Amino acid sequence: MTRPLDIARADPATDSSRPRRVMISCGEASGDLYAAALVDALRASEPHVETFGFGGPRLAAAGADLVGNFLGFSVTGLAEAVSVLPRSWRMIRRLGEAARERRPDVFVAVDFPDFNFRLLPILHGLGVPIVYYVSPQLWAWRPGRLHTIARYVSEMLVIFPFEVEIYQRAGVPVTLVGHPLADLAVVRTPRDEWMAQVGLNPAKPLVALLPGSRPNEVRRILPVLAQAAPIIHREVPDVQFVVARAPSLEERLFLPLERVRAASIPIVVVEQATDEAMAASSVVITASGTATVQAAMHGRPMVIVYGVSPLTYAIGRRFVKVPHYGMVNLVAGRGIVPELIQERFTPDHVAREAVSLLRDPPRADAMRADLAAVREALGGRGASMRAAEAVWRVATRASHS
C-alpha cells in the first residue's frame, strides 16, 4: 500500500535508556550522497540518533560510524563483480557481527542490491525492521528480486513515480518520497565566478564530461570521451571542456586526457563540483546513471553514453526489459535524450551529438523543455526528510509490536 507523504514525526523510542540506532548500508557515490542526506534528516528530528554501517566519505562526514568503506566494492560487469565477491562476503560478515553487537532499531539499505541483498536475511533474522531506500532496477532486469524484497523488507522508499505500482502489485508497503537530488543538486558559486576560478572562459561554450564514478566505468568510458573532444573542438573551435571527477578515483584513470591537453584544447578536471560543472555547461556528456537525473535537475541538454565488456553486454541484453537505458528517458516514457550504448558509443557518434546540441539552439531548447517535465515528475524538495520520517515510522511500529 502507498504511504502518505505528510507523515507526522514518530514517537520516541520505547527504550529511553539510549538514543535510537540506525544501521545504514550504501555503495557508490550516489548512494553515499543520499545516505548522508538521510542521516542529516534523521538527526534533524532526533539529534542524538546513532548511525553506523557501510558507506563512503559523505556518510562518514555526516557522522555515521563506518564499519566498512565501499571503496573498491563498487563495480560494473560480471567478471568484475566476481572478483570482489570474497571481500564482499568478509565485509557482510563484519556488518552482521556489528548488527548483533549494536542491535539497531532499524536497518536502511540504500540501493546497491548485489551487496545489500546479502544483508537482508541477516538483519531480518535478528528481528531488525528493514527499510529499502532507492529501489533496485527491478523494472529493467532481474525482476525475481521482488520476491526477496517482499520477504524481508518492511517498507520500500522509491524515488521514481512509476516504481510505486510495481510494489503495490506485490503487496509490499511503498512510499514515494521523490528524488533527493531535488534538494542536493545545488550550485554554491555563480557561473561566471566559478568558471573563472577553475580557469575557464565564461563567454565560451562549455561541454561537461562525466565518465562515471566506478574505476572500471572510467577506464572504459573516459578514453572514448577524450577521443571525441578534439573532433568536437574541430567543429566548434572555441569550445572548452570540464571533467567532473568522482571522489577516490586514482589519477592514472585520467591519463587519456593528456591527448586533449596536448592538442591545446582547454580542459580542466574538478572534484566535488559536479553541480557547478553541469550548471555552467552548454552540453553534458554523461555515463548512464544518477548523473543523468542530476543534469536534468539543472536543465542541461545531454548525451548519455555507456559501454561494458562484450561478454557482460551479450549476457545482460537478454535480460533487460526496458526500451531505454537513461533514467530521464524512462521517466519521460520516450527518448528525449540521445543514448549511445555499446557499439554506438564511439568518438564520432559522441562528437556528432554534442556538436548538434551546440549548433542547433531549437533542438537544445526542446530538450530543455522535455527535461523540465521530467523534473516536475520527480517531485519537489524534501525527499530526504520524507525518507527520514518513514524510517522513524517503521522503527516505531516495530518497537510497539
mmCIF file of C-alpha atoms in Angstrom:
data_model
loop_
_atom_site.group_PDB
_atom_site.id
_atom_site.type_symbol
_atom_site.label_atom_id
_atom_site.label_comp_id
_atom_site.label_asym_id
_atom_site.label_seq_id
_atom_site.Cartn_x
_atom_site.Cartn_y
_atom_site.Cartn_z
ATOM 1 C CA MET A 1 0.000 0.000 0.000
ATOM 2 C CA THR A 2 1.151 3.548 -0.658
ATOM 3 C CA ARG A 3 2.052 5.602 2.398
ATOM 4 C CA PRO A 4 1.148 9.313 2.566
ATOM 5 C CA LEU A 5 3.992 11.779 2.223
ATOM 6 C CA ASP A 6 2.957 14.122 5.045
ATOM 7 C CA ILE A 7 3.926 11.744 7.827
ATOM 8 C CA ALA A 8 3.957 13.019 11.397
ATOM 9 C CA ARG A 9 7.131 12.581 13.398
ATOM 10 C CA ALA A 10 7.417 9.177 15.040
ATOM 11 C CA ASP A 11 7.010 8.729 18.786
ATOM 12 C CA PRO A 12 10.206 8.480 20.862
ATOM 13 C CA ALA A 13 11.821 5.070 21.194
ATOM 14 C CA THR A 14 10.300 2.761 23.749
ATOM 15 C CA ASP A 15 13.709 2.216 25.328
ATOM 16 C CA SER A 16 14.588 5.682 26.597
ATOM 17 C CA SER A 17 17.860 4.489 28.144
ATOM 18 C CA ARG A 18 19.766 5.053 24.902
ATOM 19 C CA PRO A 19 19.440 7.003 21.658
ATOM 20 C CA ARG A 20 17.860 5.154 18.773
ATOM 21 C CA ARG A 21 20.278 3.398 16.440
ATOM 22 C CA VAL A 22 20.049 3.247 12.675
ATOM 23 C CA MET A 23 22.228 0.933 10.608
ATOM 24 C CA ILE A 24 22.789 2.058 7.017
ATOM 25 C CA SER A 25 24.434 0.369 4.037
ATOM 26 C CA CYS A 26 25.134 2.117 0.753
ATOM 27 C CA GLY A 27 27.540 1.827 -2.162
ATOM 28 C CA GLU A 28 28.742 4.157 -4.919
ATOM 29 C CA ALA A 29 28.941 7.940 -4.908
ATOM 30 C CA SER A 30 25.215 8.483 -5.435
ATOM 31 C CA GLY A 31 24.187 6.136 -2.620
ATOM 32 C CA ASP A 32 26.716 7.810 -0.339
ATOM 33 C CA LEU A 33 25.188 11.200 -1.163
ATOM 34 C CA TYR A 34 21.636 10.027 -0.460
ATOM 35 C CA ALA A 35 22.621 8.202 2.728
ATOM 36 C CA ALA A 36 24.439 11.252 4.102
ATOM 37 C CA ALA A 37 21.419 13.454 3.391
ATOM 38 C CA LEU A 38 19.209 10.886 5.116
ATOM 39 C CA VAL A 39 21.409 10.936 8.235
ATOM 40 C CA ASP A 40 21.180 14.739 8.304
ATOM 41 C CA ALA A 41 17.385 14.469 8.086
ATOM 42 C CA LEU A 42 17.245 11.786 10.796
ATOM 43 C CA ARG A 43 19.351 13.954 13.071
ATOM 44 C CA ALA A 44 17.149 16.971 12.412
ATOM 45 C CA SER A 45 14.300 15.191 14.196
ATOM 46 C CA GLU A 46 16.377 13.196 16.701
ATOM 47 C CA PRO A 47 19.711 14.965 17.339
ATOM 48 C CA HIS A 48 21.196 12.106 19.370
ATOM 49 C CA VAL A 49 20.498 9.304 16.907
ATOM 50 C CA GLU A 50 23.377 6.835 16.492
ATOM 51 C CA THR A 51 24.142 5.793 12.917
ATOM 52 C CA PHE A 52 26.606 3.157 11.752
ATOM 53 C CA GLY A 53 27.222 0.785 8.877
ATOM 54 C CA PHE A 54 28.748 0.616 5.412
ATOM 55 C CA GLY A 55 29.325 3.615 3.164
ATOM 56 C CA GLY A 56 31.709 6.246 1.892
ATOM 57 C CA PRO A 57 33.210 9.641 2.756
ATOM 58 C CA ARG A 58 29.946 11.580 2.683
ATOM 59 C CA LEU A 59 28.209 9.186 5.059
ATOM 60 C CA ALA A 60 31.198 9.357 7.404
ATOM 61 C CA ALA A 61 31.196 13.166 7.232
ATOM 62 C CA ALA A 62 27.511 13.144 8.192
ATOM 63 C CA GLY A 63 28.516 11.472 11.453
ATOM 64 C CA ALA A 64 27.939 7.775 10.779
ATOM 65 C CA ASP A 65 30.396 5.304 12.303
ATOM 66 C CA LEU A 66 31.623 3.286 9.320
ATOM 67 C CA VAL A 67 32.205 -0.395 9.975
ATOM 68 C CA GLY A 68 33.436 -0.594 6.368
ATOM 69 C CA ASN A 69 34.125 1.693 3.413
ATOM 70 C CA PHE A 70 32.694 0.789 -0.004
ATOM 71 C CA LEU A 71 35.843 1.899 -1.851
ATOM 72 C CA GLY A 72 36.751 -0.918 -4.257
ATOM 73 C CA PHE A 73 33.457 -2.796 -3.847
ATOM 74 C CA SER A 74 31.501 -0.896 -6.493
ATOM 75 C CA VAL A 75 31.990 -2.324 -9.991
ATOM 76 C CA THR A 76 30.055 -2.958 -13.185
ATOM 77 C CA GLY A 77 30.259 -6.128 -15.258
ATOM 78 C CA LEU A 78 30.070 -9.827 -14.457
ATOM 79 C CA ALA A 79 33.789 -10.561 -14.318
ATOM 80 C CA GLU A 80 34.426 -7.520 -12.138
ATOM 81 C CA ALA A 81 31.619 -8.484 -9.751
ATOM 82 C CA VAL A 82 33.058 -11.980 -9.316
ATOM 83 C CA SER A 83 36.464 -10.510 -8.481
ATOM 84 C CA VAL A 84 35.142 -8.624 -5.429
ATOM 85 C CA LEU A 85 32.973 -11.455 -4.044
ATOM 86 C CA PRO A 86 35.469 -12.718 -1.421
ATOM 87 C CA ARG A 87 35.915 -9.227 0.045
ATOM 88 C CA SER A 88 32.169 -8.629 -0.112
ATOM 89 C CA TRP A 89 31.421 -11.731 1.929
ATOM 90 C CA ARG A 90 34.033 -10.785 4.525
ATOM 91 C CA MET A 91 32.507 -7.326 4.849
ATOM 92 C CA ILE A 92 28.982 -8.753 5.105
ATOM 93 C CA ARG A 93 30.110 -10.961 7.986
ATOM 94 C CA ARG A 94 31.642 -7.915 9.729
ATOM 95 C CA LEU A 95 28.420 -5.952 9.280
ATOM 96 C CA GLY A 96 26.370 -8.858 10.594
ATOM 97 C CA GLU A 97 28.568 -9.010 13.699
ATOM 98 C CA ALA A 98 28.204 -5.247 14.184
ATOM 99 C CA ALA A 99 24.422 -5.558 13.936
ATOM 100 C CA ARG A 100 24.365 -8.331 16.548
ATOM 101 C CA GLU A 101 26.502 -6.248 18.907
ATOM 102 C CA ARG A 102 24.755 -2.884 18.463
ATOM 103 C CA ARG A 103 21.178 -4.037 17.876
ATOM 104 C CA PRO A 104 19.912 -1.250 15.584
ATOM 105 C CA ASP A 105 16.284 -0.154 15.807
ATOM 106 C CA VAL A 106 16.041 -0.159 12.024
ATOM 107 C CA PHE A 107 18.233 -1.039 9.039
ATOM 108 C CA VAL A 108 18.237 1.152 5.916
ATOM 109 C CA ALA A 109 19.608 -0.369 2.715
ATOM 110 C CA VAL A 110 20.328 2.293 0.086
ATOM 111 C CA ASP A 111 20.245 0.855 -3.463
ATOM 112 C CA PHE A 112 23.451 -1.256 -4.116
ATOM 113 C CA PRO A 113 21.427 -4.520 -4.365
ATOM 114 C CA ASP A 114 24.211 -7.000 -5.160
ATOM 115 C CA PHE A 115 25.688 -6.215 -1.748
ATOM 116 C CA ASN A 116 22.667 -5.200 0.294
ATOM 117 C CA PHE A 117 20.535 -8.179 -0.659
ATOM 118 C CA ARG A 118 23.019 -10.401 1.188
ATOM 119 C CA LEU A 119 22.500 -8.337 4.328
ATOM 120 C CA LEU A 120 18.700 -8.549 4.280
ATOM 121 C CA PRO A 121 18.322 -12.109 5.682
ATOM 122 C CA ILE A 122 20.923 -11.406 8.363
ATOM 123 C CA LEU A 123 19.166 -8.315 9.687
ATOM 124 C CA HIS A 124 15.754 -9.923 9.281
ATOM 125 C CA GLY A 125 16.971 -12.908 11.298
ATOM 126 C CA LEU A 126 17.956 -10.541 14.102
ATOM 127 C CA GLY A 127 14.447 -9.119 14.162
ATOM 128 C CA VAL A 128 15.532 -5.720 12.821
ATOM 129 C CA PRO A 129 12.917 -3.969 10.650
ATOM 130 C CA ILE A 130 14.248 -3.162 7.169
ATOM 131 C CA VAL A 131 13.672 -0.077 5.031
ATOM 132 C CA TYR A 132 14.934 -0.159 1.443
ATOM 133 C CA TYR A 133 15.655 3.336 0.125
ATOM 134 C CA VAL A 134 16.087 3.735 -3.653
ATOM 135 C CA SER A 135 14.711 0.704 -5.440
ATOM 136 C CA PRO A 136 16.873 -1.755 -7.373
ATOM 137 C CA GLN A 137 16.038 -1.561 -11.069
ATOM 138 C CA LEU A 138 13.548 -4.423 -10.990
ATOM 139 C CA TRP A 139 11.686 -2.867 -13.908
ATOM 140 C CA ALA A 140 14.812 -3.144 -16.079
ATOM 141 C CA TRP A 141 16.084 -6.615 -15.223
ATOM 142 C CA ARG A 142 16.165 -9.366 -12.574
ATOM 143 C CA PRO A 143 12.511 -8.962 -11.504
ATOM 144 C CA GLY A 144 12.924 -12.055 -9.333
ATOM 145 C CA ARG A 145 14.470 -9.776 -6.725
ATOM 146 C CA LEU A 146 10.964 -8.605 -5.951
ATOM 147 C CA HIS A 147 10.346 -11.868 -4.069
ATOM 148 C CA THR A 148 13.369 -11.185 -1.844
ATOM 149 C CA ILE A 149 12.106 -7.689 -1.082
ATOM 150 C CA ALA A 150 8.613 -8.933 -0.298
ATOM 151 C CA ARG A 151 10.079 -11.470 2.132
ATOM 152 C CA TYR A 152 12.442 -9.232 4.088
ATOM 153 C CA VAL A 153 11.631 -5.535 3.609
ATOM 154 C CA SER A 154 9.217 -3.704 5.899
ATOM 155 C CA GLU A 155 8.847 -0.739 3.561
ATOM 156 C CA MET A 156 10.191 0.433 0.200
ATOM 157 C CA LEU A 157 11.027 4.098 -0.265
ATOM 158 C CA VAL A 158 11.063 4.808 -4.007
ATOM 159 C CA ILE A 159 12.195 7.905 -5.865
ATOM 160 C CA PHE A 160 10.501 7.407 -9.253
ATOM 161 C CA PRO A 161 6.716 7.574 -9.701
ATOM 162 C CA PHE A 162 6.480 4.524 -11.969
ATOM 163 C CA GLU A 163 8.014 2.300 -9.266
ATOM 164 C CA VAL A 164 5.036 2.591 -6.920
ATOM 165 C CA GLU A 165 2.760 0.270 -8.895
ATOM 166 C CA ILE A 166 5.428 -2.455 -9.030
ATOM 167 C CA TYR A 167 5.450 -2.776 -5.243
ATOM 168 C CA GLN A 168 1.731 -2.254 -4.821
ATOM 169 C CA ARG A 169 1.080 -5.241 -7.087
ATOM 170 C CA ALA A 170 3.465 -7.335 -4.983
ATOM 171 C CA GLY A 171 1.848 -6.269 -1.723
ATOM 172 C CA VAL A 172 4.997 -4.511 -0.462
ATOM 173 C CA PRO A 173 4.378 -1.339 1.581
ATOM 174 C CA VAL A 174 5.767 1.524 -0.533
ATOM 175 C CA THR A 175 6.208 5.269 -0.165
ATOM 176 C CA LEU A 176 7.075 7.623 -2.993
ATOM 177 C CA VAL A 177 9.431 10.109 -1.350
ATOM 178 C CA GLY A 178 10.630 11.842 -4.521
ATOM 179 C CA HIS A 179 14.160 12.264 -5.775
ATOM 180 C CA PRO A 180 16.742 13.519 -3.246
ATOM 181 C CA LEU A 181 18.612 15.369 -5.982
ATOM 182 C CA ALA A 182 15.819 17.953 -5.954
ATOM 183 C CA ASP A 183 17.462 19.150 -2.724
ATOM 184 C CA LEU A 184 21.050 18.097 -3.340
ATOM 185 C CA ALA A 185 21.677 19.378 -6.897
ATOM 186 C CA VAL A 186 22.597 22.890 -5.818
ATOM 187 C CA VAL A 187 25.140 25.413 -7.072
ATOM 188 C CA ARG A 188 27.142 27.262 -4.445
ATOM 189 C CA THR A 189 29.051 29.682 -6.699
ATOM 190 C CA PRO A 190 27.643 31.822 -9.541
ATOM 191 C CA ARG A 191 28.500 30.502 -13.010
ATOM 192 C CA ASP A 192 30.892 33.191 -14.231
ATOM 193 C CA GLU A 193 32.701 33.351 -10.907
ATOM 194 C CA TRP A 194 33.099 29.568 -10.744
ATOM 195 C CA MET A 195 34.345 29.306 -14.331
ATOM 196 C CA ALA A 196 36.947 31.993 -13.708
ATOM 197 C CA GLN A 197 38.067 30.204 -10.536
ATOM 198 C CA VAL A 198 38.775 26.956 -12.419
ATOM 199 C CA GLY A 199 40.426 28.679 -15.398
ATOM 200 C CA LEU A 200 37.573 28.637 -17.932
ATOM 201 C CA ASN A 201 36.233 31.474 -20.060
ATOM 202 C CA PRO A 202 32.593 32.271 -19.140
ATOM 203 C CA ALA A 203 31.997 33.738 -22.608
ATOM 204 C CA LYS A 204 32.772 30.488 -24.437
ATOM 205 C CA PRO A 205 30.706 27.277 -24.707
ATOM 206 C CA LEU A 206 31.444 24.540 -22.205
ATOM 207 C CA VAL A 207 30.970 20.762 -22.508
ATOM 208 C CA ALA A 208 30.885 18.807 -19.238
ATOM 209 C CA LEU A 209 32.225 15.231 -19.346
ATOM 210 C CA LEU A 210 31.050 12.776 -16.672
ATOM 211 C CA PRO A 211 32.695 9.367 -17.190
ATOM 212 C CA GLY A 212 31.110 7.665 -14.161
ATOM 213 C CA SER A 213 32.057 7.049 -10.542
ATOM 214 C CA ARG A 214 33.409 3.473 -10.659
ATOM 215 C CA PRO A 215 37.011 2.815 -11.719
ATOM 216 C CA ASN A 216 36.066 0.277 -14.391
ATOM 217 C CA GLU A 217 33.455 2.700 -15.800
ATOM 218 C CA VAL A 218 36.020 5.465 -16.114
ATOM 219 C CA ARG A 219 38.564 3.068 -17.599
ATOM 220 C CA ARG A 220 36.144 2.170 -20.405
ATOM 221 C CA ILE A 221 34.317 5.476 -20.947
ATOM 222 C CA LEU A 222 36.852 8.257 -20.497
ATOM 223 C CA PRO A 223 39.194 7.242 -23.369
ATOM 224 C CA VAL A 224 36.288 7.473 -25.825
ATOM 225 C CA LEU A 225 35.313 10.900 -24.494
ATOM 226 C CA ALA A 226 38.933 12.017 -24.753
ATOM 227 C CA GLN A 227 38.970 10.968 -28.417
ATOM 228 C CA ALA A 228 35.684 12.780 -29.049
ATOM 229 C CA ALA A 229 36.893 16.080 -27.578
ATOM 230 C CA PRO A 230 39.253 17.033 -30.476
ATOM 231 C CA ILE A 231 36.511 16.202 -33.003
ATOM 232 C CA ILE A 232 34.085 18.498 -31.169
ATOM 233 C CA HIS A 233 36.782 21.179 -30.953
ATOM 234 C CA ARG A 234 37.422 20.949 -34.687
ATOM 235 C CA GLU A 235 33.755 21.730 -35.365
ATOM 236 C CA VAL A 236 33.326 24.270 -32.544
ATOM 237 C CA PRO A 237 36.781 25.869 -32.156
ATOM 238 C CA ASP A 238 36.021 27.960 -29.055
ATOM 239 C CA VAL A 239 34.602 25.042 -27.039
ATOM 240 C CA GLN A 240 36.017 24.207 -23.604
ATOM 241 C CA PHE A 241 35.736 21.022 -21.546
ATOM 242 C CA VAL A 242 35.360 20.253 -17.856
ATOM 243 C CA VAL A 243 35.635 16.729 -16.429
ATOM 244 C CA ALA A 244 33.716 16.052 -13.212
ATOM 245 C CA ARG A 245 35.798 13.553 -11.286
ATOM 246 C CA ALA A 246 34.167 11.363 -8.653
ATOM 247 C CA PRO A 247 35.922 11.089 -5.257
ATOM 248 C CA SER A 248 38.565 8.441 -4.553
ATOM 249 C CA LEU A 249 39.444 7.698 -8.192
ATOM 250 C CA GLU A 250 43.116 7.152 -8.992
ATOM 251 C CA GLU A 251 44.981 9.734 -11.031
ATOM 252 C CA ARG A 252 46.069 7.218 -13.652
ATOM 253 C CA LEU A 253 42.468 6.727 -14.760
ATOM 254 C CA PHE A 254 42.557 10.255 -16.164
ATOM 255 C CA LEU A 255 45.731 9.877 -18.239
ATOM 256 C CA PRO A 256 43.697 9.743 -21.508
ATOM 257 C CA LEU A 257 43.018 13.457 -21.028
ATOM 258 C CA GLU A 258 46.664 14.201 -21.784
ATOM 259 C CA ARG A 259 45.967 13.820 -25.520
ATOM 260 C CA VAL A 260 43.343 16.579 -25.203
ATOM 261 C CA ARG A 261 45.756 18.880 -23.396
ATOM 262 C CA ALA A 262 48.472 18.054 -25.937
ATOM 263 C CA ALA A 263 46.181 19.399 -28.656
ATOM 264 C CA SER A 264 45.962 22.727 -26.741
ATOM 265 C CA ILE A 265 42.253 22.245 -26.108
ATOM 266 C CA PRO A 266 41.045 23.926 -22.894
ATOM 267 C CA ILE A 267 40.106 21.197 -20.403
ATOM 268 C CA VAL A 268 40.019 21.139 -16.609
ATOM 269 C CA VAL A 269 39.261 18.406 -14.076
ATOM 270 C CA VAL A 270 37.234 19.263 -10.981
ATOM 271 C CA GLU A 271 36.265 17.343 -7.847
ATOM 272 C CA GLN A 272 33.336 17.966 -5.515
ATOM 273 C CA ALA A 273 31.919 20.391 -8.100
ATOM 274 C CA THR A 274 29.713 18.278 -10.345
ATOM 275 C CA ASP A 275 26.718 20.566 -9.900
ATOM 276 C CA GLU A 276 28.754 23.650 -10.755
ATOM 277 C CA ALA A 277 30.207 21.919 -13.826
ATOM 278 C CA MET A 278 26.781 20.871 -15.056
ATOM 279 C CA ALA A 279 25.104 24.195 -14.362
ATOM 280 C CA ALA A 280 27.855 26.067 -16.204
ATOM 281 C CA SER A 281 27.826 23.812 -19.268
ATOM 282 C CA SER A 282 26.106 24.151 -22.612
ATOM 283 C CA VAL A 283 26.029 20.367 -23.065
ATOM 284 C CA VAL A 284 26.645 17.428 -20.721
ATOM 285 C CA ILE A 285 28.063 14.115 -21.951
ATOM 286 C CA THR A 286 27.457 11.648 -19.154
ATOM 287 C CA ALA A 287 27.677 7.979 -18.325
ATOM 288 C CA SER A 288 24.250 6.446 -17.830
ATOM 289 C CA GLY A 289 23.243 6.584 -14.193
ATOM 290 C CA THR A 290 22.363 9.071 -11.485
ATOM 291 C CA ALA A 291 24.230 11.863 -13.277
ATOM 292 C CA THR A 292 21.542 11.906 -15.971
ATOM 293 C CA VAL A 293 18.961 12.914 -13.357
ATOM 294 C CA GLN A 294 21.421 15.438 -11.927
ATOM 295 C CA ALA A 295 21.819 17.007 -15.375
ATOM 296 C CA ALA A 296 18.032 17.099 -15.736
ATOM 297 C CA MET A 297 17.751 18.944 -12.421
ATOM 298 C CA HIS A 298 19.988 21.622 -13.913
ATOM 299 C CA GLY A 299 18.091 21.602 -17.225
ATOM 300 C CA ARG A 300 21.201 20.762 -19.229
ATOM 301 C CA PRO A 301 20.939 19.225 -22.715
ATOM 302 C CA MET A 302 22.815 15.950 -22.598
ATOM 303 C CA VAL A 303 24.139 12.895 -24.391
ATOM 304 C CA ILE A 304 24.017 9.607 -22.468
ATOM 305 C CA VAL A 305 26.828 7.130 -23.107
ATOM 306 C CA TYR A 306 27.759 3.720 -21.791
ATOM 307 C CA GLY A 307 29.868 0.697 -22.556
ATOM 308 C CA VAL A 308 30.676 -2.568 -20.786
ATOM 309 C CA SER A 309 32.676 -5.640 -21.723
ATOM 310 C CA PRO A 310 31.315 -7.535 -24.755
ATOM 311 C CA LEU A 311 30.579 -10.580 -22.567
ATOM 312 C CA THR A 312 28.643 -8.558 -19.998
ATOM 313 C CA TYR A 313 26.654 -6.816 -22.730
ATOM 314 C CA ALA A 314 25.888 -10.046 -24.606
ATOM 315 C CA ILE A 315 24.554 -11.687 -21.449
ATOM 316 C CA GLY A 316 22.877 -8.628 -19.958
ATOM 317 C CA ARG A 317 20.940 -7.541 -23.043
ATOM 318 C CA ARG A 318 18.940 -10.797 -22.881
ATOM 319 C CA PHE A 319 17.533 -9.784 -19.515
ATOM 320 C CA VAL A 320 16.995 -6.042 -19.923
ATOM 321 C CA LYS A 321 13.263 -5.380 -20.222
ATOM 322 C CA VAL A 322 13.126 -1.607 -20.863
ATOM 323 C CA PRO A 323 13.223 0.385 -24.118
ATOM 324 C CA HIS A 324 15.702 2.977 -22.792
ATOM 325 C CA TYR A 325 18.820 2.953 -20.611
ATOM 326 C CA GLY A 326 18.838 6.579 -19.440
ATOM 327 C CA MET A 327 16.723 7.332 -16.393
ATOM 328 C CA VAL A 328 15.450 10.619 -17.836
ATOM 329 C CA ASN A 329 14.116 8.742 -20.878
ATOM 330 C CA LEU A 330 12.444 6.156 -18.662
ATOM 331 C CA VAL A 331 10.748 8.839 -16.585
ATOM 332 C CA ALA A 332 9.690 10.702 -19.732
ATOM 333 C CA GLY A 333 8.401 7.499 -21.303
ATOM 334 C CA ARG A 334 10.201 8.261 -24.566
ATOM 335 C CA GLY A 335 13.653 9.052 -25.918
ATOM 336 C CA ILE A 336 14.056 12.745 -25.162
ATOM 337 C CA VAL A 337 17.850 12.403 -24.799
ATOM 338 C CA PRO A 338 20.175 10.512 -27.196
ATOM 339 C CA GLU A 339 21.685 7.289 -25.878
ATOM 340 C CA LEU A 340 24.954 5.970 -27.271
ATOM 341 C CA ILE A 341 25.301 2.485 -25.826
ATOM 342 C CA GLN A 342 27.949 -0.155 -26.572
ATOM 343 C CA GLU A 343 28.529 -0.335 -30.377
ATOM 344 C CA ARG A 344 27.119 3.179 -30.871
ATOM 345 C CA PHE A 345 29.417 4.582 -28.206
ATOM 346 C CA THR A 346 32.217 5.837 -30.484
ATOM 347 C CA PRO A 347 34.128 9.136 -30.620
ATOM 348 C CA ASP A 348 32.443 10.109 -33.889
ATOM 349 C CA HIS A 349 28.920 9.442 -32.600
ATOM 350 C CA VAL A 350 29.593 11.310 -29.360
ATOM 351 C CA ALA A 351 31.008 14.291 -31.220
ATOM 352 C CA ARG A 352 28.141 14.367 -33.713
ATOM 353 C CA GLU A 353 25.504 14.549 -30.966
ATOM 354 C CA ALA A 354 27.407 17.119 -28.925
ATOM 355 C CA VAL A 355 28.050 19.383 -31.919
ATOM 356 C CA SER A 356 24.396 19.148 -32.923
ATOM 357 C CA LEU A 357 23.293 20.365 -29.483
ATOM 358 C CA LEU A 358 25.882 23.153 -29.528
ATOM 359 C CA ARG A 359 24.944 24.356 -33.010
ATOM 360 C CA ASP A 360 21.198 23.738 -33.048
ATOM 361 C CA PRO A 361 19.564 26.013 -30.427
ATOM 362 C CA PRO A 362 15.976 24.881 -31.237
ATOM 363 C CA ARG A 363 16.953 21.239 -30.583
ATOM 364 C CA ALA A 364 18.665 22.185 -27.316
ATOM 365 C CA ASP A 365 15.662 24.292 -26.249
ATOM 366 C CA ALA A 366 13.254 21.441 -26.995
ATOM 367 C CA MET A 367 15.368 19.096 -24.869
ATOM 368 C CA ARG A 368 15.383 21.609 -22.004
ATOM 369 C CA ALA A 369 11.586 21.753 -22.137
ATOM 370 C CA ASP A 370 11.361 17.952 -22.012
ATOM 371 C CA LEU A 371 13.784 17.846 -19.092
ATOM 372 C CA ALA A 372 11.665 20.394 -17.217
ATOM 373 C CA ALA A 373 8.748 17.956 -17.466
ATOM 374 C CA VAL A 374 10.999 15.205 -16.072
ATOM 375 C CA ARG A 375 11.970 17.422 -13.124
ATOM 376 C CA GLU A 376 8.316 18.066 -12.377
ATOM 377 C CA ALA A 377 7.531 14.343 -12.491
ATOM 378 C CA LEU A 378 10.299 13.630 -9.972
ATOM 379 C CA GLY A 379 8.627 15.726 -7.288
ATOM 380 C CA GLY A 380 9.642 18.743 -5.280
ATOM 381 C CA ARG A 381 12.053 19.321 -2.463
ATOM 382 C CA GLY A 382 12.089 17.412 0.822
ATOM 383 C CA ALA A 383 12.740 13.822 -0.296
ATOM 384 C CA SER A 384 15.367 13.145 2.384
ATOM 385 C CA MET A 385 13.107 14.437 5.147
ATOM 386 C CA ARG A 386 10.193 12.333 3.893
ATOM 387 C CA ALA A 387 12.511 9.318 3.827
ATOM 388 C CA ALA A 388 13.632 10.025 7.412
ATOM 389 C CA GLU A 389 10.020 10.269 8.590
ATOM 390 C CA ALA A 390 9.287 6.899 7.003
ATOM 391 C CA VAL A 391 12.349 5.334 8.662
ATOM 392 C CA TRP A 392 11.216 6.558 12.080
ATOM 393 C CA ARG A 393 7.699 5.321 11.420
ATOM 394 C CA VAL A 394 8.961 1.802 10.633
ATOM 395 C CA ALA A 395 11.251 1.775 13.689
ATOM 396 C CA THR A 396 8.442 2.943 15.964
ATOM 397 C CA ARG A 397 5.948 0.464 14.566
ATOM 398 C CA ALA A 398 8.431 -2.368 15.195
ATOM 399 C CA SER A 399 9.130 -1.245 18.776
ATOM 400 C CA HIS A 400 5.400 -1.231 19.555
ATOM 401 C CA SER A 401 4.677 -4.631 18.012
#
